[in-house]
CSV table of C-alpha atoms and ligand atoms in Angstrom, one decimal:
chain,number,residue,atom,x,y,z
X,1,MET,CA,-10.9,-24.8,-1.0
X,2,SER,CA,-12.3,-27.0,1.7
X,3,ALA,CA,-11.3,-30.4,2.8
X,4,GLU,CA,-12.0,-32.6,5.7
X,5,VAL,CA,-9.9,-35.3,7.2
X,6,VAL,CA,-12.7,-37.6,8.3
X,7,ALA,CA,-12.2,-39.3,11.6
X,8,PRO,CA,-14.8,-40.6,14.0
X,9,VAL,CA,-15.6,-38.2,16.7
X,10,ASP,CA,-16.8,-39.4,20.1
X,11,ALA,CA,-18.0,-36.5,22.1
X,12,GLY,CA,-17.3,-38.4,25.3
X,13,SER,CA,-13.7,-39.1,24.7
X,14,ASP,CA,-12.4,-36.3,22.4
X,15,ARG,CA,-9.1,-36.2,24.1
X,16,PHE,CA,-8.2,-39.5,22.6
X,17,VAL,CA,-9.9,-39.4,19.2
X,18,ALA,CA,-8.6,-37.3,16.3
X,19,ARG,CA,-11.1,-34.6,15.5
X,20,PRO,CA,-11.6,-33.6,11.8
X,21,VAL,CA,-9.2,-31.0,10.7
X,22,ARG,CA,-11.1,-28.3,8.9
X,23,TYR,CA,-9.5,-25.9,6.5
X,24,CYS,CA,-10.3,-22.2,6.0
X,25,GLU,CA,-11.8,-21.4,2.6
X,26,ILE,CA,-10.1,-18.1,2.6
X,27,CYS,CA,-6.5,-18.7,3.6
X,28,SER,CA,-6.4,-22.5,3.3
X,29,PHE,CA,-4.9,-23.0,6.7
X,30,PRO,CA,-6.7,-25.0,9.4
X,31,TYR,CA,-9.2,-22.6,11.0
X,32,GLU,CA,-7.1,-22.5,14.1
X,33,TYR,CA,-4.2,-21.0,12.2
X,34,CYS,CA,-5.9,-18.3,10.2
X,35,GLU,CA,-4.1,-15.7,12.3
X,36,TYR,CA,-0.9,-16.7,10.6
X,37,GLY,CA,-2.2,-15.9,7.2
X,38,SER,CA,-2.6,-12.5,5.7
X,39,SER,CA,-6.4,-12.3,5.7
X,40,LEU,CA,-7.6,-12.7,9.2
X,41,SER,CA,-10.5,-10.3,9.0
X,42,ARG,CA,-11.9,-12.0,5.9
X,43,CYS,CA,-11.2,-15.5,7.5
X,44,LYS,CA,-13.1,-14.5,10.6
X,45,ALA,CA,-16.1,-13.1,8.6
X,46,ASN,CA,-16.2,-16.2,6.5
X,47,LEU,CA,-16.1,-18.6,9.5
X,48,GLU,CA,-18.7,-16.6,11.4
X,49,ALA,CA,-21.1,-16.9,8.5
X,50,LYS,CA,-20.3,-20.6,7.8
X,51,ASP,CA,-19.9,-22.0,11.2
X,52,PRO,CA,-20.9,-19.8,14.1
X,53,GLU,CA,-20.2,-22.6,16.6
X,54,GLN,CA,-16.6,-23.0,15.5
X,55,PHE,CA,-16.3,-19.2,15.3
X,56,ARG,CA,-17.4,-18.9,18.9
X,57,GLN,CA,-14.9,-21.6,20.0
X,58,LEU,CA,-12.0,-19.7,18.3
X,59,TYR,CA,-12.9,-16.0,18.6
X,60,SER,CA,-15.4,-15.5,21.4
X,61,ASP,CA,-14.3,-13.3,24.3
X,62,GLU,CA,-13.8,-16.4,26.5
X,63,ALA,CA,-11.8,-18.2,23.9
X,64,LEU,CA,-9.5,-15.2,23.3
X,65,GLU,CA,-9.2,-14.7,27.0
X,66,ASP,CA,-8.1,-18.3,27.5
X,67,LYS,CA,-5.5,-17.9,24.8
X,68,LEU,CA,-4.2,-14.6,26.1
X,69,LYS,CA,-3.7,-15.9,29.6
X,70,SER,CA,-0.7,-17.7,28.3
X,71,LEU,CA,0.8,-14.7,26.6
X,72,THR,CA,2.4,-11.5,28.0
X,73,THR,CA,0.9,-8.1,27.0
X,74,GLU,CA,3.9,-7.5,24.8
X,75,GLN,CA,3.5,-10.7,23.0
X,76,VAL,CA,-0.2,-9.9,22.4
X,77,GLU,CA,0.6,-6.5,21.0
X,78,SER,CA,3.2,-7.7,18.8
X,79,LEU,CA,0.9,-10.4,17.4
X,80,GLU,CA,-1.8,-7.8,16.7
X,81,ARG,CA,0.7,-5.6,15.0
X,82,GLU,CA,2.0,-8.5,12.8
X,83,SER,CA,-1.5,-9.4,11.8
X,84,ALA,CA,-2.5,-5.9,10.9
X,85,LYS,CA,0.8,-5.5,8.9
X,86,LYS,CA,0.2,-8.7,7.0
X,87,GLU,CA,-3.3,-7.6,6.1
X,88,ARG,CA,-2.2,-4.2,4.9
X,89,LYS,CA,0.5,-5.8,2.7
X,90,ALA,CA,-2.0,-8.3,1.2
X,91,ALA,CA,-4.5,-5.6,0.6
X,92,ALA,CA,-1.8,-3.4,-1.2
X,93,LYS,CA,-0.8,-6.4,-3.3
X,94,ALA,CA,-4.3,-7.2,-4.3
X,95,GLU,CA,-4.9,-3.5,-5.2
X,96,LYS,CA,-1.7,-3.5,-7.3
X,97,GLU,CA,-2.9,-6.6,-9.1
X,98,ARG,CA,-6.3,-5.1,-9.8
X,99,ALA,CA,-4.7,-1.9,-11.2
X,100,GLN,CA,-2.4,-4.0,-13.4
X,101,LEU,CA,-5.3,-6.0,-14.7
X,102,ALA,CA,-7.4,-2.8,-15.3
X,103,ALA,CA,-4.5,-1.5,-17.5
X,104,SER,CA,-4.2,-4.8,-19.5
X,105,LYS,CA,-5.5,-4.9,-23.0
X,106,ILE,CA,-6.9,-7.6,-25.2
X,107,VAL,CA,-6.0,-6.5,-28.8
X,108,LEU,CA,-8.2,-7.7,-31.7
X,109,SER,CA,-6.5,-7.1,-35.0
X,110,ARG,CA,-7.3,-8.0,-38.6
X,111,VAL,CA,-4.5,-9.3,-40.6
X,112,ALA,CA,-4.9,-9.7,-44.4
X,113,ARG,CA,-3.4,-13.0,-45.5
X,114,THR,CA,-4.2,-12.5,-49.1
X,115,LYS,CA,-6.4,-10.0,-50.9
X,116,ARG,CA,-9.5,-11.9,-50.0
X,117,LYS,CA,-8.5,-13.8,-46.9
X,118,VAL,CA,-8.5,-12.0,-43.5
X,119,ILE,CA,-7.8,-13.4,-40.1
X,120,THR,CA,-8.7,-11.9,-36.8
X,121,CYS,CA,-6.1,-12.2,-34.1
X,122,ILE,CA,-6.9,-12.2,-30.4
X,123,HIS,CA,-3.9,-11.2,-28.4
X,124,GLY,CA,-3.7,-10.6,-24.6
X,125,LEU,CA,-6.2,-13.1,-23.2
X,126,HIS,CA,-3.4,-14.7,-21.3
X,127,GLN,CA,-3.2,-11.6,-19.1
X,128,PHE,CA,-6.6,-12.3,-17.7
X,129,SER,CA,-5.7,-15.8,-16.5
X,130,PRO,CA,-6.1,-17.5,-14.2
X,131,PRO,CA,-8.9,-18.6,-14.0
X,132,MET,CA,-9.2,-18.5,-17.8
X,133,PRO,CA,-9.9,-21.7,-19.7
X,134,ALA,CA,-7.0,-22.8,-21.9
X,135,LEU,CA,-6.6,-20.8,-25.2
X,136,LYS,CA,-7.0,-24.1,-27.0
X,137,VAL,CA,-10.5,-24.6,-25.5
X,138,ILE,CA,-11.5,-21.0,-26.5
X,139,ALA,CA,-10.1,-21.5,-30.0
X,140,LYS,CA,-12.2,-24.7,-30.4
X,141,GLY,CA,-15.3,-22.9,-29.1
X,142,LEU,CA,-14.8,-20.0,-31.5
X,143,SER,CA,-14.2,-22.4,-34.4
X,144,SER,CA,-17.6,-24.0,-33.8
X,145,ARG,CA,-19.4,-20.7,-33.0
X,146,PHE,CA,-18.2,-19.0,-36.2
X,147,ALA,CA,-18.1,-22.2,-38.2
X,148,THR,CA,-14.6,-21.3,-39.3
X,149,GLY,CA,-11.0,-22.2,-38.6
X,150,ALA,CA,-9.4,-21.0,-35.3
X,151,SER,CA,-6.0,-21.9,-33.9
X,152,VAL,CA,-3.6,-21.1,-31.1
X,153,THR,CA,-0.4,-19.7,-32.5
X,154,GLN,CA,2.7,-18.1,-31.1
X,155,SER,CA,2.7,-14.3,-31.4
X,156,VAL,CA,5.2,-12.9,-33.9
X,157,GLN,CA,5.6,-9.6,-32.1
X,158,HIS,CA,5.7,-11.2,-28.6
X,159,PRO,CA,7.7,-14.5,-28.9
X,160,GLY,CA,6.7,-17.0,-26.2
X,161,VAL,CA,3.1,-15.6,-26.0
X,162,ASP,CA,0.3,-17.5,-27.6
X,163,GLU,CA,-2.6,-15.8,-29.4
X,164,ILE,CA,-5.7,-17.1,-31.2
X,165,HIS,CA,-6.1,-16.7,-34.9
X,166,ILE,CA,-9.6,-17.0,-36.4
X,167,GLN,CA,-10.4,-17.1,-40.1
X,168,GLY,CA,-12.5,-14.1,-41.2
X,169,ASP,CA,-13.2,-10.6,-39.8
X,170,VAL,CA,-15.0,-11.2,-36.5
X,171,ALA,CA,-13.4,-8.5,-34.3
X,172,HIS,CA,-16.7,-6.8,-33.4
X,173,GLU,CA,-18.5,-10.0,-32.7
X,174,LEU,CA,-15.6,-11.0,-30.4
X,175,VAL,CA,-16.0,-7.8,-28.4
X,176,THR,CA,-19.6,-8.7,-27.7
X,177,LEU,CA,-18.9,-12.3,-26.9
X,178,ILE,CA,-16.1,-11.4,-24.4
X,179,VAL,CA,-18.0,-8.6,-22.7
X,180,GLN,CA,-21.2,-10.6,-22.4
X,181,ARG,CA,-19.2,-13.8,-21.3
X,182,THR,CA,-20.9,-15.7,-24.1
X,183,LYS,CA,-19.5,-19.2,-24.8
X,184,PRO,CA,-16.6,-19.9,-25.1
X,185,PHE,CA,-15.8,-17.0,-22.8
X,186,ASP,CA,-18.4,-18.1,-20.2
X,187,ALA,CA,-15.8,-19.3,-17.8
X,188,MET,CA,-14.1,-15.9,-17.6
X,189,PRO,CA,-14.4,-14.0,-14.3
X,190,SER,CA,-17.2,-11.4,-14.3
X,191,GLU,CA,-16.6,-7.7,-14.4
X,192,ALA,CA,-17.5,-7.5,-10.8
X,193,ASP,CA,-14.8,-10.1,-10.0
X,194,GLY,CA,-12.1,-8.0,-11.7
X,195,GLY,CA,-12.5,-9.6,-15.1
X,196,VAL,CA,-12.2,-8.0,-18.5
X,197,LEU,CA,-14.1,-4.8,-19.1
X,198,GLU,CA,-15.0,-3.4,-22.5
X,199,LYS,CA,-12.3,-0.7,-22.1
X,200,ASN,CA,-9.7,-3.5,-21.9
X,201,ILE,CA,-10.5,-4.6,-25.4
X,202,VAL,CA,-9.0,-2.7,-28.3
X,203,ILE,CA,-9.7,-3.3,-32.0
X,204,ASP,CA,-6.5,-2.5,-33.8
X,205,GLU,CA,-8.0,-0.8,-36.9
X,206,LYS,CA,-4.5,0.0,-38.4
X,207,ALA,CA,-4.0,-3.6,-39.2
X,208,LYS,CA,-7.1,-3.7,-41.5
Z,301,ZN,ZN1,-8.3,-18.4,7.2
């Protein structure tokens, strides 16, 4: 996210005029405060690519030297340790989340309502949010794609968790739509971004 507080900048008198505060797209702190976040390496790489001038002002040898002059060696070392520790923690957390997501499953099951009426139930999409679109939006999209009824309903086996019910047996079509990010799944994160993989989708044949 990026935002700018717009204020007139007069190069000749910048001691008296508020300069625009610019926020880091990675950690969301103002660029000057990235070191207090948990992603300094990524913040620096991002800033260097986006705004080499600002990067130089904050991280060039001279800028760092100026800053260090006011700190003791011990303070410097402790700051560096803190920063490295925060990054390791954040990396471990991200890795754990990735592993959890990889183990999550979307279960597509067929439920016979009467002898001739079958519904397909999509359970587990919620694990892959955010940034998933709302289940209601997906249900509506599926309803028009398959020209059939689709609704969001609370799961019987997992109270409090919503799932989508679609009229008809469309489990195999659904796998293709999800894996290929075809509408209404087009807003789902890609596989490269840690989104759903084919192995995360199970067709529950028992329920047939
Ligand atoms: Zn940052």
